[in-house]
Short mmCIF file of C-alpha atoms and ligand atoms in Angstrom, two decimals:
data_model
loop_
_atom_site.label_atom_id
_atom_site.label_comp_id
_atom_site.label_asym_id
_atom_site.label_seq_id
_atom_site.Cartn_x
_atom_site.Cartn_y
_atom_site.Cartn_z
CA UNK A 20 -19.55 4.18 20.43
CA UNK A 21 -16.63 4.93 22.70
CA UNK A 22 -17.80 7.84 24.86
CA UNK A 23 -14.24 8.92 25.73
CA UNK A 24 -13.44 9.88 22.16
CA UNK A 25 -13.82 13.54 21.28
CA UNK A 26 -16.24 14.19 18.48
CA UNK A 27 -16.06 17.11 16.14
CA UNK A 28 -17.98 19.28 15.47
CA UNK A 29 -20.15 18.14 18.36
CA UNK A 30 -23.25 16.00 18.26
CA UNK A 31 -23.76 13.84 15.21
CA UNK A 32 -26.03 15.70 12.90
CA UNK A 33 -27.85 14.24 9.93
CA UNK A 34 -27.04 17.23 7.83
CA UNK A 35 -23.26 16.73 8.06
CA UNK A 36 -23.19 13.77 5.73
CA UNK A 37 -20.23 14.29 3.39
CA UNK A 38 -16.66 13.12 3.76
CA UNK A 39 -13.81 14.39 1.63
CA UNK A 40 -11.16 11.75 0.92
CA UNK A 41 -7.71 12.82 -0.24
CA UNK A 42 -5.77 10.01 -1.95
CA UNK A 43 -2.25 11.26 -2.54
CA UNK A 44 -0.56 8.64 -4.76
CA UNK A 45 2.83 8.21 -6.41
CA UNK A 46 1.83 9.58 -9.81
CA UNK A 47 -1.16 11.76 -8.93
CA UNK A 48 -3.46 13.22 -6.32
CA UNK A 49 -7.14 12.43 -6.18
CA UNK A 50 -9.91 14.00 -4.11
CA UNK A 51 -13.35 12.42 -3.71
CA UNK A 52 -16.53 13.52 -2.01
CA UNK A 53 -18.43 10.59 -0.51
CA UNK A 54 -21.87 10.62 1.07
CA UNK A 55 -23.35 8.55 3.87
CA UNK A 56 -24.75 6.01 1.39
CA UNK A 57 -21.18 5.38 0.20
CA UNK A 58 -21.77 7.08 -3.14
CA UNK A 59 -18.87 8.93 -4.73
CA UNK A 60 -20.43 12.28 -5.61
CA UNK A 61 -17.41 13.74 -7.33
CA UNK A 62 -13.78 13.10 -8.01
CA UNK A 63 -10.91 15.28 -9.19
CA UNK A 64 -7.46 14.10 -10.24
CA UNK A 65 -4.14 15.77 -11.07
CA UNK A 66 -0.90 14.18 -12.12
CA UNK A 67 2.35 15.77 -11.07
CA UNK A 68 5.91 15.54 -12.33
CA UNK A 69 8.32 12.72 -11.57
CA UNK A 70 11.97 13.73 -11.32
CA UNK A 71 14.87 11.34 -11.94
CA UNK A 72 18.00 13.36 -11.13
CA UNK A 73 20.26 10.30 -11.42
CA UNK A 74 19.78 6.60 -12.15
CA UNK A 75 18.03 5.02 -9.19
CA UNK A 76 16.86 8.38 -7.79
CA UNK A 77 13.21 9.45 -7.78
CA UNK A 78 12.01 12.80 -6.44
CA UNK A 79 8.77 14.76 -6.20
CA UNK A 80 8.33 18.47 -5.68
CA UNK A 81 6.54 18.59 -2.31
CA UNK A 82 5.11 22.02 -3.15
CA UNK A 83 3.65 20.64 -6.38
CA UNK A 84 2.11 17.76 -4.43
CA UNK A 85 0.58 20.26 -2.05
CA UNK A 86 -0.91 22.42 -4.81
CA UNK A 87 -2.26 19.32 -6.58
CA UNK A 88 -4.03 18.33 -3.35
CA UNK A 89 -5.32 21.83 -2.66
CA UNK A 90 -6.67 22.20 -6.21
CA UNK A 91 -8.27 18.75 -6.50
CA UNK A 92 -9.87 19.23 -3.09
CA UNK A 93 -11.44 22.52 -4.16
CA UNK A 94 -12.54 21.04 -7.47
CA UNK A 95 -14.13 17.93 -5.93
CA UNK A 96 -15.99 19.97 -3.31
CA UNK A 97 -17.34 22.29 -5.95
CA UNK A 98 -18.29 19.51 -8.38
CA UNK A 99 -20.24 17.76 -5.63
CA UNK A 100 -21.99 20.99 -4.67
CA UNK A 101 -20.83 20.17 -1.15
CA UNK A 102 -22.20 23.02 0.95
CA UNK A 103 -20.01 23.98 3.90
CA UNK A 104 -22.64 22.81 6.43
CA UNK A 105 -22.57 19.30 4.94
CA UNK A 106 -18.78 18.78 5.22
CA UNK A 107 -18.29 16.42 8.14
CA UNK A 108 -14.64 15.43 7.88
CA UNK A 109 -11.53 14.91 5.80
CA UNK A 110 -9.71 11.59 5.48
CA UNK A 111 -6.18 11.38 4.09
CA UNK A 112 -4.43 8.40 2.54
CA UNK A 113 -1.07 8.59 0.83
CA UNK A 114 1.96 7.07 -0.85
CA UNK A 115 4.01 5.80 2.05
CA UNK A 116 7.69 6.27 3.02
CA UNK A 117 8.25 9.33 0.79
CA UNK A 118 10.29 11.79 2.82
CA UNK A 119 9.76 15.56 3.16
CA UNK A 120 11.67 18.14 5.22
CA UNK A 121 10.27 21.64 5.63
CA UNK A 122 10.82 24.88 7.48
CA UNK A 123 8.31 25.24 10.30
CA UNK A 124 8.11 29.03 10.19
CA UNK A 125 7.51 29.48 6.46
CA UNK A 126 5.88 26.08 5.88
CA UNK A 127 8.00 25.64 2.75
CA UNK A 128 9.63 22.37 1.75
CA UNK A 129 13.41 22.75 1.83
CA UNK A 130 14.37 19.99 -0.60
CA UNK A 131 12.69 17.72 -3.13
CA UNK A 132 10.77 14.86 -1.53
CA UNK A 133 12.69 11.58 -1.78
CA UNK A 134 10.22 9.03 -3.12
CA UNK A 135 9.82 5.47 -1.77
CA UNK A 136 11.23 4.06 -5.04
CA UNK A 137 14.51 5.97 -4.62
CA UNK A 138 17.56 3.69 -4.15
CA UNK A 139 20.20 6.31 -3.32
CA UNK A 140 20.74 4.93 0.19
CA UNK A 141 21.36 1.31 -0.82
CA UNK A 142 25.08 1.71 -0.02
CA UNK A 143 24.22 2.97 3.44
CA UNK A 144 21.85 0.04 3.98
CA UNK A 145 24.62 -2.38 3.01
CA UNK A 146 26.91 -0.63 5.48
CA UNK A 147 24.36 -0.90 8.28
CA UNK A 148 24.00 -4.61 7.50
CA UNK A 149 27.77 -5.04 7.65
CA UNK A 150 27.72 -3.29 11.04
CA UNK A 151 25.30 -5.97 12.22
CA UNK A 152 22.23 -3.75 12.71
CA UNK A 153 19.81 -5.70 10.53
CA UNK A 154 18.29 -7.88 13.23
CA UNK A 155 17.94 -5.01 15.69
CA UNK A 156 16.18 -2.86 13.11
CA UNK A 157 13.96 -5.78 12.15
CA UNK A 158 12.84 -6.50 15.69
CA UNK A 159 12.16 -2.84 16.48
CA UNK A 160 10.41 -1.87 13.24
CA UNK A 161 9.20 -5.10 11.59
CA UNK A 162 10.95 -3.91 8.41
CA UNK A 163 13.83 -5.21 6.35
CA UNK A 164 16.90 -3.00 6.05
CA UNK A 165 16.17 -1.44 2.66
CA UNK A 166 16.34 2.05 1.07
CA UNK A 167 12.55 1.79 0.51
CA UNK A 168 11.83 3.17 4.02
CA UNK A 169 12.23 6.79 5.20
CA UNK A 170 14.98 6.41 7.84
CA UNK A 171 18.03 6.35 5.57
CA UNK A 172 16.43 8.91 3.23
CA UNK A 173 16.06 11.41 6.09
CA UNK A 174 19.59 10.63 7.29
CA UNK A 175 20.81 11.33 3.75
CA UNK A 176 19.06 14.73 3.67
CA UNK A 177 20.48 15.69 7.07
CA UNK A 178 23.99 14.73 5.92
CA UNK A 179 23.70 16.45 2.55
CA UNK A 180 22.64 19.83 3.95
CA UNK A 181 25.06 21.57 6.29
CA UNK A 182 23.44 22.96 9.43
CA UNK A 183 20.14 21.07 9.08
CA UNK A 184 20.76 18.76 12.03
CA UNK A 185 21.28 21.71 14.39
CA UNK A 186 18.28 23.58 13.01
CA UNK A 187 16.20 20.41 13.35
CA UNK A 188 17.37 19.89 16.95
CA UNK A 189 16.39 23.50 17.69
CA UNK A 190 12.87 22.74 16.43
CA UNK A 191 13.09 24.88 13.28
CA UNK A 192 12.82 22.04 10.74
CA UNK A 193 10.13 19.40 10.46
CA UNK A 194 10.16 15.96 8.93
CA UNK A 195 7.13 14.10 7.69
CA UNK A 196 5.83 11.51 5.27
CA UNK A 197 3.28 12.89 2.81
CA UNK A 198 0.37 12.64 5.30
CA UNK A 199 2.18 14.90 7.80
CA UNK A 200 3.16 17.33 5.08
CA UNK A 201 -0.46 17.65 3.92
CA UNK A 202 -1.81 17.93 7.49
CA UNK A 203 0.69 20.71 8.22
CA UNK A 204 -0.32 22.67 5.10
CA UNK A 205 -4.06 22.02 5.42
CA UNK A 206 -4.07 23.26 9.02
CA UNK A 207 -2.06 26.35 8.16
CA UNK A 208 0.97 25.01 10.08
CA UNK A 209 -0.91 24.38 13.33
CA UNK A 210 -0.61 20.58 13.43
CA UNK A 211 2.48 18.42 12.91
CA UNK A 212 1.21 14.85 13.24
CA UNK A 213 1.16 11.46 11.56
CA UNK A 214 -0.74 8.23 12.13
CA UNK A 215 0.69 4.91 13.30
CA UNK A 216 0.44 3.21 9.87
CA UNK A 217 2.56 5.87 8.18
CA UNK A 218 4.94 6.04 11.14
CA UNK A 219 5.52 2.28 10.87
CA UNK A 220 7.08 2.78 7.42
CA UNK A 221 9.72 5.28 8.50
CA UNK A 222 12.16 2.84 10.15
CA UNK A 223 12.22 5.28 13.09
CA UNK A 224 9.13 3.93 14.84
CA UNK A 225 8.95 1.15 17.38
CA UNK A 226 6.10 -1.27 16.65
CA UNK A 227 6.05 -2.36 20.29
CA UNK A 228 5.96 1.05 21.99
CA UNK A 229 3.83 2.74 19.33
CA UNK A 230 6.11 5.77 19.30
CA UNK A 231 9.44 6.99 17.90
CA UNK A 232 12.35 4.78 18.86
CA UNK A 233 15.20 6.83 20.45
CA UNK A 234 17.81 4.20 19.55
CA UNK A 235 16.88 4.29 15.88
CA UNK A 236 16.74 8.10 15.84
CA UNK A 237 20.21 8.10 17.31
CA UNK A 238 21.45 5.54 14.76
CA UNK A 239 20.24 7.71 11.86
CA UNK A 240 21.16 11.00 13.57
CA UNK A 241 17.55 12.22 13.51
CA UNK A 242 16.67 14.81 16.21
CA UNK A 243 13.40 13.85 17.94
CA UNK A 244 12.37 17.52 17.80
CA UNK A 245 11.76 17.29 14.04
CA UNK A 246 9.37 14.30 14.19
CA UNK A 247 5.57 14.55 14.05
CA UNK A 248 3.28 13.52 16.86
CA UNK A 249 2.09 9.91 16.32
CA UNK A 250 -1.69 9.38 16.63
CA UNK A 251 -4.15 6.56 15.91
CA UNK A 252 -5.72 6.56 12.45
CA UNK A 253 -9.19 7.79 13.49
CA UNK A 254 -8.96 10.88 15.65
CA UNK A 255 -8.22 14.55 15.79
CA UNK A 256 -5.61 15.76 13.27
CA UNK A 257 -6.66 19.39 13.48
CA UNK A 258 -8.98 21.61 11.51
CA UNK A 259 -8.34 23.04 8.07
CA UNK A 260 -7.41 26.67 7.74
CA UNK A 261 -10.46 28.43 6.20
CA UNK A 262 -8.11 30.12 3.76
CA UNK A 263 -7.23 26.73 2.32
CA UNK A 264 -10.50 24.87 1.64
CA UNK A 265 -12.92 27.70 2.23
CA UNK A 266 -14.08 26.55 5.66
CA UNK A 267 -12.96 24.86 8.83
CA UNK A 268 -13.27 21.11 8.32
CA UNK A 269 -11.77 18.62 10.77
CA UNK A 270 -9.21 16.07 9.57
CA UNK A 271 -10.32 12.91 11.36
CA UNK A 272 -8.81 9.99 9.45
CA UNK A 273 -5.25 9.24 8.24
CA UNK A 274 -3.64 6.01 6.96
CA UNK A 275 -1.01 4.88 4.47
CA UNK A 276 -2.44 3.64 1.16
CA UNK A 277 -2.23 -0.13 1.74
CA UNK A 278 -3.57 0.08 5.28
CA UNK A 279 -6.38 2.38 4.13
CA UNK A 280 -7.32 -0.18 1.47
CA UNK A 281 -7.34 -2.94 4.12
CA UNK A 282 -9.63 -0.81 6.28
CA UNK A 283 -11.87 0.07 3.32
CA UNK A 284 -12.17 -3.65 2.60
CA UNK A 285 -13.45 -4.30 6.12
CA UNK A 286 -10.13 -5.88 7.11
CA UNK A 287 -10.32 -5.05 10.82
CA UNK A 288 -9.62 -8.31 12.58
CA UNK A 289 -7.11 -11.12 12.81
CA UNK A 290 -7.30 -13.37 9.75
CA UNK A 291 -8.77 -10.70 7.43
CA UNK A 292 -6.73 -10.12 4.29
CA UNK A 293 -6.85 -8.01 1.17
CA UNK A 294 -4.92 -8.21 -2.05
CA UNK A 295 -4.68 -5.35 -4.50
CA UNK A 296 -4.18 -6.73 -8.02
CA UNK A 297 -2.56 -3.83 -9.88
CA UNK A 298 0.70 -3.44 -11.75
CA UNK A 299 2.21 -5.38 -8.86
CA UNK A 300 0.15 -6.77 -6.04
CA UNK A 301 0.12 -5.85 -2.36
CA UNK A 302 -1.22 -8.20 0.23
CA UNK A 303 -1.98 -7.34 3.84
CA UNK A 304 -2.98 -9.98 6.39
CA UNK A 305 -4.37 -8.57 9.63
CA UNK A 306 -2.86 -10.25 12.70
CA UNK A 307 -4.99 -8.55 15.38
CA UNK A 308 -4.03 -6.19 18.18
CA UNK A 309 -0.94 -8.21 19.15
CA UNK A 310 2.17 -8.12 17.01
CA UNK A 311 2.81 -11.51 15.37
CA UNK A 312 6.24 -13.20 15.31
CA UNK A 313 8.63 -12.02 12.58
CA UNK A 314 8.29 -14.07 9.40
CA UNK A 315 11.23 -14.35 6.99
CA UNK A 316 10.72 -12.37 3.80
CA UNK A 317 7.54 -10.70 5.13
CA UNK A 318 7.15 -7.23 6.67
CA UNK A 319 5.29 -6.59 9.91
CA UNK A 320 3.48 -3.29 9.79
CA UNK A 321 0.94 -1.23 11.72
CA UNK A 322 -2.70 -1.55 10.68
CA UNK A 323 -6.08 -0.46 12.06
CA UNK A 324 -8.68 -2.13 14.22
CA UNK A 325 -12.40 -1.56 13.55
CA UNK A 326 -12.17 1.96 14.97
CA UNK A 327 -8.83 3.00 13.50
CA UNK A 328 -6.93 2.03 16.66
CA UNK A 329 -3.56 0.28 16.78
CA UNK A 330 -3.33 -3.19 15.26
CA UNK A 331 -0.83 -5.14 13.18
CA UNK A 332 -0.55 -6.84 9.81
CA UNK A 333 1.86 -8.82 7.68
CA UNK A 334 2.63 -7.28 4.34
CA UNK A 335 3.89 -8.92 1.18
CA UNK A 336 4.43 -7.64 -2.33
CA UNK A 337 4.50 -9.33 -5.71
CA UNK A 338 6.52 -7.10 -8.01
CA UNK A 339 4.83 -8.04 -11.30
CA UNK A 340 1.14 -9.00 -11.36
CA UNK A 341 -1.12 -7.19 -13.87
CA UNK A 342 2.08 -5.93 -15.48
CA UNK A 343 2.56 -9.44 -16.92
CA UNK A 344 -0.67 -9.03 -18.88
CA UNK A 345 0.49 -5.57 -19.91
CA UNK A 346 3.74 -7.06 -21.19
CA UNK A 347 1.95 -9.81 -23.16
CA UNK A 348 -0.17 -7.04 -24.66
CA UNK A 349 2.44 -4.33 -25.36
CA UNK A 350 5.64 -6.36 -25.57
CA UNK A 351 4.38 -9.40 -27.48
CA UNK A 352 1.08 -8.16 -28.95
CA UNK A 353 -0.76 -11.32 -27.85
CA UNK A 354 -3.89 -9.40 -26.90
CA UNK A 355 -5.35 -5.97 -27.48
CA UNK A 356 -6.94 -5.19 -24.11
CA UNK A 357 -6.09 -6.52 -20.67
CA UNK A 358 -9.74 -7.52 -20.20
CA UNK A 359 -9.54 -9.91 -23.18
CA UNK A 360 -7.37 -12.16 -21.04
CA UNK A 361 -10.49 -13.44 -19.29
CA UNK A 362 -12.10 -14.89 -22.41
CA UNK A 363 -8.78 -16.27 -23.62
CA UNK A 364 -8.20 -18.09 -20.33
CA UNK A 365 -11.69 -19.57 -20.45
CA UNK A 366 -11.23 -20.75 -24.04
CA UNK A 367 -8.65 -23.36 -22.97
CA UNK A 368 -9.23 -25.98 -20.29
CA UNK A 369 -5.73 -25.53 -18.85
CA UNK A 370 -2.36 -24.06 -19.76
CA UNK A 371 -1.41 -27.49 -21.12
CA UNK A 372 1.59 -27.63 -18.80
CA UNK A 373 2.85 -24.10 -19.52
CA UNK A 374 4.01 -21.96 -16.59
CA UNK A 375 4.99 -18.32 -16.81
CA UNK A 376 6.96 -16.88 -13.88
CA UNK A 377 6.73 -13.14 -14.59
CA UNK A 378 9.86 -12.16 -12.66
CA UNK A 379 10.41 -9.33 -15.15
CA UNK A 380 11.88 -7.13 -12.40
CA UNK A 381 12.92 -9.86 -9.98
CA UNK A 382 10.87 -11.75 -7.41
CA UNK A 383 9.37 -10.21 -4.27
CA UNK A 384 7.76 -11.88 -1.25
CA UNK A 385 8.72 -14.45 -0.12
CA UNK A 386 11.68 -15.11 -2.44
CA UNK A 387 13.34 -11.70 -2.65
CA UNK A 388 15.45 -12.54 -5.69
CA UNK A 389 16.23 -9.23 -7.40
CA UNK A 390 18.27 -10.93 -10.13
CA UNK A 391 15.59 -13.45 -11.16
CA UNK A 392 14.02 -12.84 -14.57
CA UNK A 393 10.86 -13.86 -16.43
CA UNK A 394 10.76 -17.56 -17.25
CA UNK A 395 8.39 -19.60 -19.41
CA UNK A 396 8.57 -23.38 -19.08
CA UNK A 397 6.62 -26.35 -20.45
CA UNK A 398 6.16 -25.16 -24.05
CA UNK A 399 5.22 -27.74 -26.67
CA UNK A 400 4.20 -27.72 -30.33
CA UNK A 401 0.61 -27.35 -29.20
CA UNK A 402 1.20 -24.25 -27.07
CA UNK A 403 -0.87 -21.24 -28.11
CA UNK A 404 -1.13 -17.63 -27.02
CA UNK A 405 -4.24 -18.51 -24.98
CA UNK A 406 -2.10 -20.86 -22.88
CA UNK A 407 0.45 -18.15 -22.23
CA UNK A 408 -2.16 -15.56 -21.31
CA UNK A 409 -3.85 -18.02 -18.99
CA UNK A 410 -0.46 -18.85 -17.45
CA UNK A 411 0.06 -15.12 -16.71
CA UNK A 412 -3.29 -14.94 -14.89
CA UNK A 413 -2.58 -18.16 -13.02
CA UNK A 414 0.78 -16.70 -11.95
CA UNK A 415 -1.04 -13.86 -10.15
CA UNK A 416 -3.06 -16.40 -8.18
CA UNK A 417 -0.09 -18.67 -7.41
CA UNK A 418 2.04 -15.70 -6.29
CA UNK A 419 -0.73 -14.69 -3.89
CA UNK A 420 -0.75 -18.23 -2.51
CA UNK A 421 3.04 -18.07 -2.04
CA UNK A 422 2.73 -14.83 -0.04
CA UNK A 423 -0.07 -16.17 2.16
CA UNK A 424 1.69 -19.47 2.78
CA UNK A 425 4.81 -17.61 3.86
CA UNK A 426 2.70 -15.68 6.38
CA UNK A 427 0.91 -18.75 7.70
CA UNK A 428 3.56 -19.74 10.21
CA UNK A 429 1.19 -19.48 13.14
CA UNK A 430 -1.40 -22.30 13.09
CA UNK A 431 -3.92 -20.04 14.86
CA UNK A 432 -3.74 -17.43 12.16
CA UNK A 433 -6.34 -18.74 9.79
CA UNK A 434 -7.22 -16.95 6.58
CA UNK A 435 -10.99 -16.69 6.42
CA UNK A 436 -11.43 -15.03 3.07
CA UNK A 437 -9.49 -12.82 0.73
CA UNK A 438 -10.82 -9.41 -0.27
CA UNK A 439 -9.76 -8.32 -3.73
CA UNK A 440 -9.34 -4.94 -5.36
CA UNK A 441 -7.17 -3.26 -8.02
CA UNK A 442 -7.51 -3.24 -11.82
CA UNK A 443 -7.07 -6.98 -12.44
CA UNK A 444 -9.66 -7.92 -9.79
CA UNK A 445 -12.25 -7.08 -12.49
CA UNK A 446 -11.31 -10.44 -14.06
CA UNK A 447 -13.95 -12.96 -12.89
CA UNK A 448 -11.99 -15.94 -14.16
CA UNK A 449 -8.94 -14.88 -12.16
CA UNK A 450 -11.02 -14.35 -9.01
CA UNK A 451 -12.55 -17.84 -9.30
CA UNK A 452 -9.16 -19.41 -9.98
CA UNK A 453 -7.76 -17.56 -6.96
CA UNK A 454 -10.53 -18.93 -4.72
CA UNK A 455 -9.84 -22.46 -6.03
CA UNK A 456 -6.09 -22.16 -5.44
CA UNK A 457 -6.48 -20.74 -1.92
CA UNK A 458 -9.43 -22.88 -0.88
CA UNK A 459 -11.15 -19.86 0.71
CA UNK A 460 -13.75 -17.45 -0.72
CA UNK A 461 -12.57 -14.38 -2.60
CA UNK A 462 -14.78 -11.32 -2.14
CA UNK A 463 -14.84 -8.33 -4.43
CA UNK A 464 -16.61 -5.13 -3.37
CA UNK A 465 -18.77 -3.14 -5.75
CA UNK A 466 -16.74 -0.01 -5.11
CA UNK A 467 -13.43 0.54 -6.85
CA UNK A 468 -11.70 3.33 -4.90
CA UNK A 469 -11.04 1.19 -1.83
CA UNK A 470 -8.02 3.18 -0.66
CA UNK A 471 -9.92 6.48 -0.70
CA UNK A 472 -12.98 4.82 0.81
CA UNK A 473 -10.84 3.46 3.62
CA UNK A 474 -9.63 6.97 4.45
CA UNK A 475 -13.22 8.22 4.24
CA UNK A 476 -14.31 5.41 6.57
CA UNK A 477 -11.66 6.25 9.17
CA UNK A 478 -12.70 9.92 9.12
CA UNK A 479 -16.45 9.40 8.78
CA UNK A 480 -16.61 6.99 11.72
CA UNK A 481 -14.88 9.52 13.93
CA UNK A 482 -17.23 12.26 12.72
CA UNK A 483 -20.29 10.08 13.27
CA UNK A 484 -21.32 10.02 9.60
CA UNK A 485 -21.44 6.27 10.18
CA UNK A 486 -22.19 5.26 13.75
CA UNK A 487 -20.66 1.78 13.42
CA UNK A 488 -18.03 0.28 11.09
CA UNK A 489 -20.61 -2.17 9.74
CA UNK A 490 -22.75 0.74 8.59
CA UNK A 491 -19.83 2.08 6.62
CA UNK A 492 -19.21 -1.36 5.11
CA UNK A 493 -22.85 -1.80 4.13
CA UNK A 494 -22.74 1.56 2.36
CA UNK A 495 -19.71 0.38 0.43
CA UNK A 496 -21.43 -2.76 -0.87
CA UNK A 497 -20.24 -6.24 -1.86
CA UNK A 498 -20.47 -7.09 -5.51
CA UNK A 499 -19.30 -10.64 -5.96
CA UNK A 500 -18.33 -13.62 -3.90
CA UNK A 501 -16.23 -16.40 -5.44
CA UNK A 502 -16.52 -19.69 -3.54
CA UNK A 503 -13.76 -22.29 -3.98
CA UNK A 504 -14.64 -25.36 -6.01
CA UNK A 505 -15.02 -28.13 -3.39
CA UNK A 506 -13.87 -30.86 -5.79
CA UNK A 507 -10.74 -29.32 -7.20
CA UNK A 508 -8.14 -29.70 -4.44
CA UNK A 509 -6.10 -32.66 -5.78
CA UNK A 510 -5.64 -31.20 -9.23
CA UNK A 511 -4.75 -27.90 -7.57
CA UNK A 512 -1.99 -29.41 -5.52
CA UNK A 513 -0.35 -30.84 -8.64
CA UNK A 514 -0.63 -27.51 -10.42
CA UNK A 515 0.91 -25.68 -7.46
CA UNK A 516 3.81 -28.13 -7.43
CA UNK A 517 4.39 -27.36 -11.11
CA UNK A 518 4.37 -23.64 -10.33
CA UNK A 519 6.94 -24.08 -7.58
CA UNK A 520 9.23 -25.98 -9.97
CA UNK A 521 8.91 -23.13 -12.43
CA UNK A 522 9.82 -20.56 -9.74
CA UNK A 523 12.85 -22.62 -8.76
CA UNK A 524 13.87 -22.67 -12.41
CA UNK A 525 13.68 -18.85 -12.61
CA UNK A 526 15.79 -18.50 -9.46
CA UNK A 527 18.26 -21.14 -10.65
CA UNK A 528 18.76 -19.32 -13.97
CA UNK A 529 19.72 -16.17 -12.06
CA UNK A 530 22.36 -18.00 -10.05
CA UNK A 531 23.98 -20.60 -12.34
CA UNK A 532 27.26 -19.48 -13.72
CA UNK A 533 27.89 -18.83 -17.38
CA UNK A 534 30.49 -21.45 -18.28
CA UNK A 535 31.51 -19.58 -21.45
CA UNK A 536 29.87 -22.17 -23.70
CA UNK A 537 32.68 -24.66 -23.16
P1 ADP B 622 -1.96 0.43 -10.74
O1 ADP B 622 -2.83 1.15 -9.77
O2 ADP B 622 -0.91 -0.43 -10.12
O3 ADP B 622 -1.42 1.28 -11.85
P2 ADP B 622 -4.46 -0.82 -11.60
O4 ADP B 622 -5.07 -1.19 -10.30
O5 ADP B 622 -5.07 0.28 -12.38
O6 ADP B 622 -2.90 -0.64 -11.49
O7 ADP B 622 -4.49 -2.16 -12.50
C1 ADP B 622 -3.92 -2.16 -13.79
C2 ADP B 622 -3.26 -3.50 -14.06
O8 ADP B 622 -4.25 -4.53 -14.08
C3 ADP B 622 -2.58 -3.53 -15.40
O9 ADP B 622 -1.30 -4.10 -15.24
C4 ADP B 622 -3.45 -4.40 -16.28
O10 ADP B 622 -2.69 -5.19 -17.16
C5 ADP B 622 -4.20 -5.27 -15.29
N1 ADP B 622 -5.58 -5.53 -15.69
C6 ADP B 622 -6.57 -4.61 -15.87
N2 ADP B 622 -7.72 -5.23 -16.21
C7 ADP B 622 -7.47 -6.55 -16.24
C8 ADP B 622 -8.25 -7.72 -16.51
N3 ADP B 622 -9.55 -7.64 -16.79
N4 ADP B 622 -7.63 -8.92 -16.43
C9 ADP B 622 -6.34 -9.01 -16.10
N5 ADP B 622 -5.55 -7.97 -15.84
C10 ADP B 622 -6.10 -6.75 -15.91
#
């Protein structure tokens, strides 16, 4: 263990064996109590309201988020019977990019939180592109110039509210992503901090310096005085106010949701990757402690090393993954439960030449074609629903391959295995097909709450609940390992070529002009 790191609350004691993980997501807040053996002793969940003031705008009530976290935390601690003396640490993971501004003195949020999905600043992003700032922003932040990130959202708030910029410059107002907001409230206003993974999603943070970028803050008119202190993901983020969770508990781990999942999956070193197969899918490929070269269509983002320290990753997103199965179920009625897709895929030897590109909301990494739409090609008289369902599962695997191939520009950056999580990773057929398509093993842990476990790991390692990262990983368990079929590579290549033709067809459809039927 690194002897220079402060430990709280002093020497590691066997009796402090519980970690509280707070997983603050886009639709709800979850709190979990986890013990040293990696068991989830209790969980509590609360949804909160989504606000859509205008088309393209999405807001959350930051106060409601706070109360949902405070209440689920209390509930989980009580349900686990977690005595005060056993509470070692708190780990926080959160929806990223969502932007909150509050008054330091009262601790109250001053406006609704602008959620990552909110597109209100797309005009401003177009303007910044026209001004020629895209490349500069890209090289400083690793991000693409898009409303998704916090920078233009915060700029919008400062422009929309007269006097805020001056108050912020005077130190009276604070900005934060959801992690900072929760840390501030949990510590009774004593700590205003964030971690490097969350900071890297704000578009105000320099990946190279590891701190706020004065040029970017100037560009967006953001006073440095309103920004949180940036810290590594495992470390001291203050101690909770006893009035809040009943006792003083140190906050020792913080990371954005995707980076927490990567950490929870044991993705600590160059070449480690995880994919979360949910509604969409999110893939992170760890590139080590040095920032990799920029890759077109792929984000570079901060990630954690084995101790929560600064490292880097490539990030890609597939907009529709499990949602394609949902659509076949709810839109077309081809199946009753998502899990049925596994048996249906097995019941046919192939898709019989059918490809389904589920670009229902456009295409993400690496194509970035917002106008592309869902496309089914290769139908014949013999095509059956089983073929279509199988094609939807295959599309998840092929899309993952597309993302990884886009990232593989550096010959030294070799993918060793892919770690899977998310709802659709329960599908054994899909996991095997994924391993065959990638030609590397796909590993699925026994645990399901990887994001929360990652936050718990970051905090519990710092607290000494686990002395070494491997101990934490062993507690988490590995359930299944899917090895690639050593004989399937030729057939795979042909299938992948077919998939690429289908993707090109979907993109082509979005771009060819309507000739009026003449
Ligand atoms: P999110 O967190 O994005 O809401 P989840 O991780 O809960 O999503 O995963 C749900 C998605 O996974 C749904 O889109 C569903 O269709 C899909 N899914 C769930 N189980 C399976 C399965 N066994 N096979 C294929 N897809 C599945």
